PDB file of C-alpha atoms and ligand atoms in Angstrom:
ATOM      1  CA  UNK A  13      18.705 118.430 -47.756  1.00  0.00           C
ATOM      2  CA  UNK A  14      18.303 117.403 -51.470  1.00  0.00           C
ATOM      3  CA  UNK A  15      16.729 119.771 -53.701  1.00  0.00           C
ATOM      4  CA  UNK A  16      12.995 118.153 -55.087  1.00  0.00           C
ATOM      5  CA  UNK A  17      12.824 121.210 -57.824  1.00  0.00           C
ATOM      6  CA  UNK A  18      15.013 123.279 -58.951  1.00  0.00           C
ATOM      7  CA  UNK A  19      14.769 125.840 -62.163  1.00  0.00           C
ATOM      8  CA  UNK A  20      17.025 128.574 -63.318  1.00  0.00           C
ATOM      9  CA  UNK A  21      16.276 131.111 -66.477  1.00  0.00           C
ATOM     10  CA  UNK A  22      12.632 129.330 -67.169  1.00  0.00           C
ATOM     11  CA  UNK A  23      10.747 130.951 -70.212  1.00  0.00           C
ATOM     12  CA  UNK A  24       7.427 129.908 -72.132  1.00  0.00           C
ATOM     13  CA  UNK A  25       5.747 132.618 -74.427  1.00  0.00           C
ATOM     14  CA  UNK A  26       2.402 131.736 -76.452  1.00  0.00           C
ATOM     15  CA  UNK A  27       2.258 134.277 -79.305  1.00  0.00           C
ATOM     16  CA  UNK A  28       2.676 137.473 -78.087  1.00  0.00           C
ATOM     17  CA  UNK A  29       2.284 136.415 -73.888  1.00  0.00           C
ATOM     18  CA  UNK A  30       5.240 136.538 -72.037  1.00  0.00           C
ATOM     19  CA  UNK A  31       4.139 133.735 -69.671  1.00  0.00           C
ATOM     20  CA  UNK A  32       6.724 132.489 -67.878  1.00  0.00           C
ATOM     21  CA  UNK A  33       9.897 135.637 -68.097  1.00  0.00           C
ATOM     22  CA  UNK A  34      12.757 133.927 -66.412  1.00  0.00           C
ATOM     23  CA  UNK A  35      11.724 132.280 -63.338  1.00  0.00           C
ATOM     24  CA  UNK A  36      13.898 130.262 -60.888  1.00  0.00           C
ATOM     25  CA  UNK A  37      12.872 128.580 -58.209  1.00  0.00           C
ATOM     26  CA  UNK A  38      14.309 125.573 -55.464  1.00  0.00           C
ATOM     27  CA  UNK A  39      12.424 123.315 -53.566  1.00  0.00           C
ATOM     28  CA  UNK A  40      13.832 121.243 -50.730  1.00  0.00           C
ATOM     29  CA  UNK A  41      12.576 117.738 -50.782  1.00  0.00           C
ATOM     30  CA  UNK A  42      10.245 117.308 -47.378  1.00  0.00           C
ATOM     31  CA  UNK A  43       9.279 120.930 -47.820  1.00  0.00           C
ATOM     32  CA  UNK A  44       5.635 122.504 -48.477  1.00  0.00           C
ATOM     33  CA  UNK A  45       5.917 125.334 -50.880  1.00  0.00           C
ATOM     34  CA  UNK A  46       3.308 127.893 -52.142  1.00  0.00           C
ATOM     35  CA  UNK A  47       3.330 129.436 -55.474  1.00  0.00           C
ATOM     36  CA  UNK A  48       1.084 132.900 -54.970  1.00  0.00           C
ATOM     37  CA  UNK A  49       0.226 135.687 -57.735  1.00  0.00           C
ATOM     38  CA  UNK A  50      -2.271 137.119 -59.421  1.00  0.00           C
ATOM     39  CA  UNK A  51      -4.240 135.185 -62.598  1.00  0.00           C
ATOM     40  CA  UNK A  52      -2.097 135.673 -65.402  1.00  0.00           C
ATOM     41  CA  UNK A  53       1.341 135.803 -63.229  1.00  0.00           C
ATOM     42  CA  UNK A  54       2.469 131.924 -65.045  1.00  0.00           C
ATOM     43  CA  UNK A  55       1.958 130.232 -62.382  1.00  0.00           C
ATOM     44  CA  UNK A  56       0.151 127.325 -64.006  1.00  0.00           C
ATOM     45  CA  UNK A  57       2.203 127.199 -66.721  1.00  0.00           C
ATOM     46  CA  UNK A  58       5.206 127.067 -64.804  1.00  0.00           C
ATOM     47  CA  UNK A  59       3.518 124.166 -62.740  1.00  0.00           C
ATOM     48  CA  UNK A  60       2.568 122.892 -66.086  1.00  0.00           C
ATOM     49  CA  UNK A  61       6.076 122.697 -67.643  1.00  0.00           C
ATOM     50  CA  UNK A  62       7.329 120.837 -63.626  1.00  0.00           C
ATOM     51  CA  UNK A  63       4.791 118.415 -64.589  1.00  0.00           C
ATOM     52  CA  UNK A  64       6.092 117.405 -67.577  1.00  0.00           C
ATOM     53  CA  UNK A  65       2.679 118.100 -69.286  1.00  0.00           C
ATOM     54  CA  UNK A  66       3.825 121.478 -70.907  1.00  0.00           C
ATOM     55  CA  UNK A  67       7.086 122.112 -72.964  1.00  0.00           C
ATOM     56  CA  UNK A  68       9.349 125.007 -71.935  1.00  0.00           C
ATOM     57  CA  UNK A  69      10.805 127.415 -74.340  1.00  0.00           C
ATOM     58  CA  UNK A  70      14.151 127.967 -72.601  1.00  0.00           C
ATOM     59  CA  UNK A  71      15.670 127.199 -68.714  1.00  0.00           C
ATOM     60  CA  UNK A  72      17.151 124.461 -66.641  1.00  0.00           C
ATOM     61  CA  UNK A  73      14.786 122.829 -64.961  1.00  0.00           C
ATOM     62  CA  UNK A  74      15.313 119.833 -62.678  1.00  0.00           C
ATOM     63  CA  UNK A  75      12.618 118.078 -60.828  1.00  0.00           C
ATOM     64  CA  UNK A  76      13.265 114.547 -58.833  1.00  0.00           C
ATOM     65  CA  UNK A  77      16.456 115.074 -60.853  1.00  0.00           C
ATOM     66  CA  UNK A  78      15.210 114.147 -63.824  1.00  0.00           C
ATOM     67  CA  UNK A  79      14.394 116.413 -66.745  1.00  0.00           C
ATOM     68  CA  UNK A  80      10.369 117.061 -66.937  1.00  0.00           C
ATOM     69  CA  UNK A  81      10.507 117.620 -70.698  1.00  0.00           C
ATOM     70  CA  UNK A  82      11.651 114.003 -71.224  1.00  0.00           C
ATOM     71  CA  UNK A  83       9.225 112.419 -68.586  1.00  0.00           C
ATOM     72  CA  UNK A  84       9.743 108.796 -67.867  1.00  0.00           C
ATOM     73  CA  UNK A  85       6.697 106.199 -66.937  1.00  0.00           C
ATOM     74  CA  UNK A  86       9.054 105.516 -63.784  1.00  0.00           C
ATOM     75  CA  UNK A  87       9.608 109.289 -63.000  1.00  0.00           C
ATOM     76  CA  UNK A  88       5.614 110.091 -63.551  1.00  0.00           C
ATOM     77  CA  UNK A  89       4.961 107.265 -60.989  1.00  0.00           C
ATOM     78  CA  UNK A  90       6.950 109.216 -58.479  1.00  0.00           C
ATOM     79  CA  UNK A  91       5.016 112.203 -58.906  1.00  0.00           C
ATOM     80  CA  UNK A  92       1.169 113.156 -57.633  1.00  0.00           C
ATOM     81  CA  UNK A  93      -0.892 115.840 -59.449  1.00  0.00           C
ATOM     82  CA  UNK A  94      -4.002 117.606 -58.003  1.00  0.00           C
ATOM     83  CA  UNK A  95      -5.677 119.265 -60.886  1.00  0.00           C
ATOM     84  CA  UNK A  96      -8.000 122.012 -60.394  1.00  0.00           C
ATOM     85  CA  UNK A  97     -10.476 120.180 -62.661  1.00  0.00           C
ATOM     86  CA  UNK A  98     -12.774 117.511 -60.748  1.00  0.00           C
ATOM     87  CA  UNK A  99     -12.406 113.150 -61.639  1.00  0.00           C
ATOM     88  CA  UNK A 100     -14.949 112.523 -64.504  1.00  0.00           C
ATOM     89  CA  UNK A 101     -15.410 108.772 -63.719  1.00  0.00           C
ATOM     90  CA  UNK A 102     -18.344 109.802 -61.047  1.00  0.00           C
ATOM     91  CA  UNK A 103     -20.255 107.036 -61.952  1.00  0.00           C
ATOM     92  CA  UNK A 104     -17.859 104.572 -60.166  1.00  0.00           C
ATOM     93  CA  UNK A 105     -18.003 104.755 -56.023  1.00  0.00           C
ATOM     94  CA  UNK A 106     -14.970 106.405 -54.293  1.00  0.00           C
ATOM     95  CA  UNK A 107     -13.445 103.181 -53.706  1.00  0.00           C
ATOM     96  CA  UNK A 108     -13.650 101.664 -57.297  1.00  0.00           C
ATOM     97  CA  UNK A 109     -12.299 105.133 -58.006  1.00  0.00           C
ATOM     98  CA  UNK A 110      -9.077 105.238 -55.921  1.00  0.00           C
ATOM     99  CA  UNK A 111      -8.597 101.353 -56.940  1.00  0.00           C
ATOM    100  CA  UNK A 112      -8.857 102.080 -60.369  1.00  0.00           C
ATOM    101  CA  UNK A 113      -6.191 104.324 -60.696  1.00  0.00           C
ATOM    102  CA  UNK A 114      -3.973 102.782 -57.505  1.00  0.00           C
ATOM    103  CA  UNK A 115      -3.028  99.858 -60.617  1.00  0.00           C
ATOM    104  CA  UNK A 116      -1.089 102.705 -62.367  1.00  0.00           C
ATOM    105  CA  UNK A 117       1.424 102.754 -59.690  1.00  0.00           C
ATOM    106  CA  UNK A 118       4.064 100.488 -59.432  1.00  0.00           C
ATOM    107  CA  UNK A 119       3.859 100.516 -55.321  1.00  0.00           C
ATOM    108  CA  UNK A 120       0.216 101.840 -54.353  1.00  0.00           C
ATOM    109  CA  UNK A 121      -0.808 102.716 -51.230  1.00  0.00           C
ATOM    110  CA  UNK A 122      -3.725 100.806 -50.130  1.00  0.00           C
ATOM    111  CA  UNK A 123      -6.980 102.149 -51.527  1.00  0.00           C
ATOM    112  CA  UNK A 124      -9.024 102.317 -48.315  1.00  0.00           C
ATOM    113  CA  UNK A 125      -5.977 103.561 -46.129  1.00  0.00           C
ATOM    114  CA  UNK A 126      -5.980 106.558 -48.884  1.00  0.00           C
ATOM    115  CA  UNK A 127     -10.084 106.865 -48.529  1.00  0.00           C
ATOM    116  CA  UNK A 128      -9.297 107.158 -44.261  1.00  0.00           C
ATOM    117  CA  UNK A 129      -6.911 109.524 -44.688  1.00  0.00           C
ATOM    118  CA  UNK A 130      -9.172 112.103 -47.233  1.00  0.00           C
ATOM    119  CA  UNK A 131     -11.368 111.000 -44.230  1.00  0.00           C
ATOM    120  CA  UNK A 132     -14.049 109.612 -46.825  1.00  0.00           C
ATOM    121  CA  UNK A 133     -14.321 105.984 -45.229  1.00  0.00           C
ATOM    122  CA  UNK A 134     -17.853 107.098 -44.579  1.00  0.00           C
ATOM    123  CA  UNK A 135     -18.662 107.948 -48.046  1.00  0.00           C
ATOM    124  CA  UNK A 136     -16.336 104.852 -50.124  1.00  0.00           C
ATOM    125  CA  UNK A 137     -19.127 103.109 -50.921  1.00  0.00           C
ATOM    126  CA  UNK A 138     -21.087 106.130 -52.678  1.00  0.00           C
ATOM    127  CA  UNK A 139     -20.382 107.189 -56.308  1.00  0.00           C
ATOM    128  CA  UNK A 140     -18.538 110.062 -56.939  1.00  0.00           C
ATOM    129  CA  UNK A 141     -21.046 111.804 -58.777  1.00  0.00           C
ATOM    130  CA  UNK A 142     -23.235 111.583 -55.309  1.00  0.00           C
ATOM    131  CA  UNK A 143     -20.662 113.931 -53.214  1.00  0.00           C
ATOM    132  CA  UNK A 144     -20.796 117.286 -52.303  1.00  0.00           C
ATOM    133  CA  UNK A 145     -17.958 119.608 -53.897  1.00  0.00           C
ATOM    134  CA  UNK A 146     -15.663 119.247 -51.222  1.00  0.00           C
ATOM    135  CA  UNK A 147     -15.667 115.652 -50.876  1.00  0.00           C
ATOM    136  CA  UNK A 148     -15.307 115.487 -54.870  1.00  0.00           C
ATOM    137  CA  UNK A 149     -11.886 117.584 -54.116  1.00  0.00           C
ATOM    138  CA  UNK A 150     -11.076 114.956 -51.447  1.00  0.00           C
ATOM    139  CA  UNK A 151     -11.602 112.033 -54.156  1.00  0.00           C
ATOM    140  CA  UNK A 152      -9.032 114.328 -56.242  1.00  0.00           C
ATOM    141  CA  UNK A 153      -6.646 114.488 -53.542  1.00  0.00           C
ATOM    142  CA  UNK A 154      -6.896 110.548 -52.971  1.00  0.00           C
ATOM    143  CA  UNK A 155      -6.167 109.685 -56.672  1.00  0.00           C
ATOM    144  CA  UNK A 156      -3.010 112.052 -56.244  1.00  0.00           C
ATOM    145  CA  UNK A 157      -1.496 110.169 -52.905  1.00  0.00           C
ATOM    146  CA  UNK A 158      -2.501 106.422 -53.751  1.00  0.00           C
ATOM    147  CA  UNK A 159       0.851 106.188 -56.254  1.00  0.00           C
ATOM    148  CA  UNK A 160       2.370 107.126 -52.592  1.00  0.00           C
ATOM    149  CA  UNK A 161       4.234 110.574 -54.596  1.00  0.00           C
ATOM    150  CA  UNK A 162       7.421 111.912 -52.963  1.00  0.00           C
ATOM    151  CA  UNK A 163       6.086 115.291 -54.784  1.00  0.00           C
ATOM    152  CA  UNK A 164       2.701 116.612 -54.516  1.00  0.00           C
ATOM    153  CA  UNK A 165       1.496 119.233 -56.963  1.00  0.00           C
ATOM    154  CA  UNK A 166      -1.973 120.646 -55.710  1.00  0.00           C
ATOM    155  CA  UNK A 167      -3.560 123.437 -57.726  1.00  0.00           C
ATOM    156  CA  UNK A 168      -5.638 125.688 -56.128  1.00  0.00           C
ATOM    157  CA  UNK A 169      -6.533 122.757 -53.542  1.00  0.00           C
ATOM    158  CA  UNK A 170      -9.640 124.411 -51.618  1.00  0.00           C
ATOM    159  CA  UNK A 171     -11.337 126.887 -54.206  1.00  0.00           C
ATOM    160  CA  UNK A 172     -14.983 126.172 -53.449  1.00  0.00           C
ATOM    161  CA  UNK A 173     -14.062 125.010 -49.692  1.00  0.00           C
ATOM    162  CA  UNK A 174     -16.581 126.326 -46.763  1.00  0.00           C
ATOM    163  CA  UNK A 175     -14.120 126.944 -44.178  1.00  0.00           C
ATOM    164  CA  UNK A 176     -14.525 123.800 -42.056  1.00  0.00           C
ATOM    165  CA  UNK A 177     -13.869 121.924 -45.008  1.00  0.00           C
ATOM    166  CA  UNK A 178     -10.710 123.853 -45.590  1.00  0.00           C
ATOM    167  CA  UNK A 179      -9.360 123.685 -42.229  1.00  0.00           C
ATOM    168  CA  UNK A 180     -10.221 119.924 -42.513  1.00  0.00           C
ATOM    169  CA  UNK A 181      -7.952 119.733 -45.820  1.00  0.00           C
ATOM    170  CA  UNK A 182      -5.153 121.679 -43.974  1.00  0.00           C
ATOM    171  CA  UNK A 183      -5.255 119.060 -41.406  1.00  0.00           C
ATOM    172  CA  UNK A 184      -4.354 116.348 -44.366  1.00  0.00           C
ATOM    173  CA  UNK A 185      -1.925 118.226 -45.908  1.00  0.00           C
ATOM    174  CA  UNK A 186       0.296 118.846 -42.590  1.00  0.00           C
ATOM    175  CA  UNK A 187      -0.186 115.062 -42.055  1.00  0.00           C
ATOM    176  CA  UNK A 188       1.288 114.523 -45.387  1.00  0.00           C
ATOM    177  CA  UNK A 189       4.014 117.105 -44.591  1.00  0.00           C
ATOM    178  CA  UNK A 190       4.608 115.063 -41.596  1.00  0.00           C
ATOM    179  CA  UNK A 191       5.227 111.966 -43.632  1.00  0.00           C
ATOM    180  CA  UNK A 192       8.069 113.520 -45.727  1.00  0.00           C
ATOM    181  CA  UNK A 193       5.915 114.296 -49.013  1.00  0.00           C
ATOM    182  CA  UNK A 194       7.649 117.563 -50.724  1.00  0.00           C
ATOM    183  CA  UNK A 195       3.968 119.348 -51.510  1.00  0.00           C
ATOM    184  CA  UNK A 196       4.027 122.537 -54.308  1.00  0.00           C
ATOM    185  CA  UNK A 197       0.527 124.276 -54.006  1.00  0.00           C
ATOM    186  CA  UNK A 198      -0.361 127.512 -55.852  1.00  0.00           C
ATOM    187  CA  UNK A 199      -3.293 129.152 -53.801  1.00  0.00           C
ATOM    188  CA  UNK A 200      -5.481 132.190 -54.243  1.00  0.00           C
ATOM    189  CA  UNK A 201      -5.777 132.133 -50.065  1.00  0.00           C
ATOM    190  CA  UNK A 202      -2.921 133.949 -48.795  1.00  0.00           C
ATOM    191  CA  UNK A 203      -4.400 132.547 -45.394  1.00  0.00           C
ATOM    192  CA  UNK A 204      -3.988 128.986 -46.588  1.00  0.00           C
ATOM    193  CA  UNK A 205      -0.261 129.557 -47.749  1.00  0.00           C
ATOM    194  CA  UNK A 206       0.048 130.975 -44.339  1.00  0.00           C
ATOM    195  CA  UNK A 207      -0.587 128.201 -42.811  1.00  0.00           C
ATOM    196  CA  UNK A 208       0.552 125.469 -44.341  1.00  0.00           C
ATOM    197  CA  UNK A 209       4.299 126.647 -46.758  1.00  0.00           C
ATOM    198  CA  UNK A 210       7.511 126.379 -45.133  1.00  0.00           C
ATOM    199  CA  UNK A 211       7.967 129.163 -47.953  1.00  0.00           C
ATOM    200  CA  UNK A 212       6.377 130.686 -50.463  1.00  0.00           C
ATOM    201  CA  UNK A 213       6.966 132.545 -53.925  1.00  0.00           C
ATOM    202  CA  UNK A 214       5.146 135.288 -54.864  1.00  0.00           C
ATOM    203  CA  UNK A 215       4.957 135.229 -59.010  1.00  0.00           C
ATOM    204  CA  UNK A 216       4.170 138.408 -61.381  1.00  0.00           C
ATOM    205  CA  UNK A 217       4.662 138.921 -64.804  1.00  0.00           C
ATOM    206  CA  UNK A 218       6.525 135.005 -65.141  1.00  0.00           C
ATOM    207  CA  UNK A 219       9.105 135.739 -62.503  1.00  0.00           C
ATOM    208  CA  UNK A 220       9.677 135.043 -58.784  1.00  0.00           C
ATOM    209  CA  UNK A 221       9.206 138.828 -57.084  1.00  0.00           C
ATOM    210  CA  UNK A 222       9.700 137.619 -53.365  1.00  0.00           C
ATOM    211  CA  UNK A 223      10.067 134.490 -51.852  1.00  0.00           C
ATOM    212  CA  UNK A 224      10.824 133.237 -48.226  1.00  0.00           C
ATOM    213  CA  UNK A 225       9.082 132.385 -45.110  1.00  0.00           C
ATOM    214  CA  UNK A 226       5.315 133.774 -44.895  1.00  0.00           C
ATOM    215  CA  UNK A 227       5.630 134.960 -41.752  1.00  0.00           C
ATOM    216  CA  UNK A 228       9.124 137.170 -42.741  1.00  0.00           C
ATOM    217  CA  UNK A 229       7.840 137.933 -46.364  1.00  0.00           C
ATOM    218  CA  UNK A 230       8.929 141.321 -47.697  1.00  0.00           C
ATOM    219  CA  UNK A 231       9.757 142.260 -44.514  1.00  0.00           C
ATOM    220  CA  UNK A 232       6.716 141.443 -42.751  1.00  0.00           C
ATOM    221  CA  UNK A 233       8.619 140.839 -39.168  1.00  0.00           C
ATOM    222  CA  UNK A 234      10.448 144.320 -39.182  1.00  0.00           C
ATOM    223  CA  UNK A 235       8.221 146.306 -40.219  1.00  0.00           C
ATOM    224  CA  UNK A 236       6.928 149.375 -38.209  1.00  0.00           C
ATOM    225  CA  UNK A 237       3.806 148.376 -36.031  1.00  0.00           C
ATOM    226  CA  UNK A 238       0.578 150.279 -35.872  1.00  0.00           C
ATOM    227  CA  UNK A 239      -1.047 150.865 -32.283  1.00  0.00           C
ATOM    228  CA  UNK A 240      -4.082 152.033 -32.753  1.00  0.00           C
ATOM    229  CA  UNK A 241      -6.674 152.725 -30.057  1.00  0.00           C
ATOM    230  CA  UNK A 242     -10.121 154.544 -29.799  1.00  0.00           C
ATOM    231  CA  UNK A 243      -8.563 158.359 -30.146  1.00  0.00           C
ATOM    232  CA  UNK A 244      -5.529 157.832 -32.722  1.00  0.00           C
ATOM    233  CA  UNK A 245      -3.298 155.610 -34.386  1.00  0.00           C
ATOM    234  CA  UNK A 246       0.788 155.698 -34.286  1.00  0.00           C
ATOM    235  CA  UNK A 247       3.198 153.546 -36.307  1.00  0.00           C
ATOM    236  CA  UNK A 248       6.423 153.058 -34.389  1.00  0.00           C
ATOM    237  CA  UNK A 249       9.413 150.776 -34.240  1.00  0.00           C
ATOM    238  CA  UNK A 250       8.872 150.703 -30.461  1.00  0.00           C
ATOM    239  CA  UNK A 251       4.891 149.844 -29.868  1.00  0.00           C
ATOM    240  CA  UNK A 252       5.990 148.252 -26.210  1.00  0.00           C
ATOM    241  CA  UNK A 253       7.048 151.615 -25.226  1.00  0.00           C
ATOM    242  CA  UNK A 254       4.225 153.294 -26.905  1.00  0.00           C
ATOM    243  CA  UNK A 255       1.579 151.016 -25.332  1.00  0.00           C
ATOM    244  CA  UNK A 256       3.114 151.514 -22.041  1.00  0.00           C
ATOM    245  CA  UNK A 257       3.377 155.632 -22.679  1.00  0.00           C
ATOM    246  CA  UNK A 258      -0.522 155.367 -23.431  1.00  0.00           C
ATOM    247  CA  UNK A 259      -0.857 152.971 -20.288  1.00  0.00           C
ATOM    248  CA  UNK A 260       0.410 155.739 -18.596  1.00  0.00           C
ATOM    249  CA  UNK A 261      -1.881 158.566 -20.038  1.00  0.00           C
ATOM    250  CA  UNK A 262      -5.424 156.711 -19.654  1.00  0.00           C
ATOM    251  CA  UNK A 263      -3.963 155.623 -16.165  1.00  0.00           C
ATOM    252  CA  UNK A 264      -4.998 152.207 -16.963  1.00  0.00           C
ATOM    253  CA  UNK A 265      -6.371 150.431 -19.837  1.00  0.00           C
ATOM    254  CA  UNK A 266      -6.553 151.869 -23.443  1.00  0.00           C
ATOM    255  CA  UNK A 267      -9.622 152.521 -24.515  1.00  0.00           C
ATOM    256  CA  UNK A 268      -9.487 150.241 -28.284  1.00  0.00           C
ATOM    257  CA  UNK A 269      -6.419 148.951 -28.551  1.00  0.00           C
ATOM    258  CA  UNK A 270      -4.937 146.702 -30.746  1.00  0.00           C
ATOM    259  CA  UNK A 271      -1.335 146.372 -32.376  1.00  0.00           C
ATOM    260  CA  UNK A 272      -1.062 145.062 -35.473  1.00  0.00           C
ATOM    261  CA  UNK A 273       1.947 144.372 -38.174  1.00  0.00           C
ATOM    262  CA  UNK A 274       1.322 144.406 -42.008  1.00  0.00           C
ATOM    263  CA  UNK A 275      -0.423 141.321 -42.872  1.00  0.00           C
ATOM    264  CA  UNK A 276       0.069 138.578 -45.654  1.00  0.00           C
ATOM    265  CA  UNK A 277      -1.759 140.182 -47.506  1.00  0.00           C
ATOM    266  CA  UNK A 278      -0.736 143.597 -47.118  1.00  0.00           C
ATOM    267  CA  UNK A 279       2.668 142.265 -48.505  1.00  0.00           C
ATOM    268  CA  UNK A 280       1.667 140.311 -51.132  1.00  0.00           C
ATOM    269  CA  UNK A 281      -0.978 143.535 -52.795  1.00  0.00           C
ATOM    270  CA  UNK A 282       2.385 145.817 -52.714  1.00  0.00           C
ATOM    271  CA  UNK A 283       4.410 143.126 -54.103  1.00  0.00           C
ATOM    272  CA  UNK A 284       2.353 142.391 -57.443  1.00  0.00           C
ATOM    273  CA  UNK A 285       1.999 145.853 -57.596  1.00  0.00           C
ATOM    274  CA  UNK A 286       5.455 147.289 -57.264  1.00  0.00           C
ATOM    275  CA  UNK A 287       7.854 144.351 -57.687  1.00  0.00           C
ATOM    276  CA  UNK A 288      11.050 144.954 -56.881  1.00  0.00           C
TER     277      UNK A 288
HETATM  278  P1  ADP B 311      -1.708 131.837 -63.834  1.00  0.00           P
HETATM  279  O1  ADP B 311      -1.745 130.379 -63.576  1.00  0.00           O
HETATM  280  O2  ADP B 311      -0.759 132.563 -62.927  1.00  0.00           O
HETATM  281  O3  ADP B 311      -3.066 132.481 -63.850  1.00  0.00           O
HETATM  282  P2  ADP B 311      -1.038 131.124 -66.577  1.00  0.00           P
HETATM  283  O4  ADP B 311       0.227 130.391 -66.586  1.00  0.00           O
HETATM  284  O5  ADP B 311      -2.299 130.371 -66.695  1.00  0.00           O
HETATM  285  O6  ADP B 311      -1.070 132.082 -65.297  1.00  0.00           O
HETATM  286  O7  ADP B 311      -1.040 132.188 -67.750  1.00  0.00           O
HETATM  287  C1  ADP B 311       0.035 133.107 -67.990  1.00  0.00           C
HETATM  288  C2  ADP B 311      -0.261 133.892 -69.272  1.00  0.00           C
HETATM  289  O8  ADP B 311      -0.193 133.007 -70.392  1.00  0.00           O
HETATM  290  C3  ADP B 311      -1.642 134.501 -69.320  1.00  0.00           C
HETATM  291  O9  ADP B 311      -1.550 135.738 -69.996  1.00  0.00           O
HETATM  292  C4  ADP B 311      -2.443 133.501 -70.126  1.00  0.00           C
HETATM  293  O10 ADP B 311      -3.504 134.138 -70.795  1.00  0.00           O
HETATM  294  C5  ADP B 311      -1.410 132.964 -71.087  1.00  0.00           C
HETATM  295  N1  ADP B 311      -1.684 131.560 -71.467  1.00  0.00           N
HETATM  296  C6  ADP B 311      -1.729 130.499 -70.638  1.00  0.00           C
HETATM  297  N2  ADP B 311      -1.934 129.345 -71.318  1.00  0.00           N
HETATM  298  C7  ADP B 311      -2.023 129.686 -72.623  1.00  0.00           C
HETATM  299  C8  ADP B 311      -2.219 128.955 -73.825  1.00  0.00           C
HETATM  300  N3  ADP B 311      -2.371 127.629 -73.832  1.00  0.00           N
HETATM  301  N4  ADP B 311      -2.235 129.648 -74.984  1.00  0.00           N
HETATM  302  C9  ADP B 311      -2.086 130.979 -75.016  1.00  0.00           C
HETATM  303  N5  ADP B 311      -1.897 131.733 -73.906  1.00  0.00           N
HETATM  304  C10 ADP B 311      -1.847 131.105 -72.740  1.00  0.00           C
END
């Protein structure tokens, strides 16, 4: 596979602020990646500086194999950016919107085809200003795919989501995924990076602290198990044994039982707390 991003030894200080400390990172093309942390970690700025909208201090960075500090109209066109900050041109409807800023591309996609697959065909004749915050996000996403982007930057893509609209938006993004696009998304949802990254990278202080597979993170997979039922709790490298010892005891079922690895999020809070 070719490599969509790759950085080695990035830094970016404002004044006194440490932002970004030496971060590397590689992204496969085709792959969905997740950029976690707490506010303050550099994630933004390190998306920033990808981008090509912030300068970097020091590093290699790479992205489409081209270098982002010396961004090219051609390279930009390649390239799809969610901002966290809504469209301002709400007076417009969704599809004068999306048309609008399809002529920027060299090779759009076609503007309603875009509006289907947001899934606002319902609402393209409205103006923006007339949607609901979710669907505003959806016009967001829309202006970032109609320049059909090999990369996708999304950040924070569902803040303000109810969760039907969020599993909705997952939905889109693994269609995406399906269709090749390399998507970066930083997330305050460990759920959502659970769900949708091939990997993720957990930031703190402007460097990478753990990166890999959500499911395997900081050894999420090997980790001891907890059985827990209504009269105790045991952690144990061996819970089958332990739920069948207990099966034993109550001479059928176990009054409460459940058995349960560390979570997500159980990783992630120890990791920004005591990186390794
Ligand atoms: P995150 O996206 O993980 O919340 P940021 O990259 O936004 O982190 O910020 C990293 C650090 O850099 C923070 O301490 C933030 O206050 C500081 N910072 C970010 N942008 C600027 C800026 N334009 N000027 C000065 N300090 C900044």
């Amino acid at each position: 596979m070719k490599q969509a991003i790759h950085v080695r030894g990035l830094t970016k200080r404002y004044g006194d602020v440490q932002a970004v400390a030496g971060l590397d990172l590689d992204i496969e093309q085709g792959e969905v990646f997740a950029i976690l942390g707490p506010n303050g970690a550099g994630k933004s700025t390190t998306v920033e500086i990808l981008e090509g909208y912030r300068s970097r201090d020091s590093g290699e960075v790479s992205v489409l194999g081209a270098d982002p500090a010396r961004p090219t109209r051609e390279w930009r066109s390649r390239i799809g950016i969610v901002l966290q900050t809504a469209n301002d041109a709400a007076e417009l409807t969704v599809r004068e919107t999306v048309r609008h800023f399809a002529r920027y591309y060299p090779s759009p996609r076609d503007a309603d085809e875009v509006i289907a697959q947001v899934g606002l065909t319902e609402s393209a004749g409205k103006r923006v200003r007339q949607l609901s915050g979710g669907q505003r996000r959806r016009v967001d996403v829309a202006l970032g795919l109609v320049g059909r982007p090999e990369l996708l930057f999304l950040d924070e893509p569902t803040t303000g989501f109810d969760p039907e609209a969020r599993r909705q938006f997952w939905d889109l993004i693994e269609n995406l995924a399906h269709d090749g696009t390399t998507i970066v998304l930083t997330t305050h949802y460990l759920e959502e990076a659970e769900t949708l990254a091939d990997r993720v990278a957990v930031v703190a202080r402007g460097q990478v602290v753990a990166l890999g597979d959500p499911a395997t993170l900081g050894g999420r997979a090997t980790a001891k198990a907890r059985v827990a039922w209504s009269e105790g709790t045991v952690e144990t490298d061996t819970p089958t044994a332990t739920v069948a010892e207990l099966g034993r005891r109550y001479g059928g079922e176990v009054p409460g039982l459940s058995v349960t690895r560390p979570t997500l999020e159980d990783v992630y809070l120890r990791l920004i707390e005591h990186p390794s």
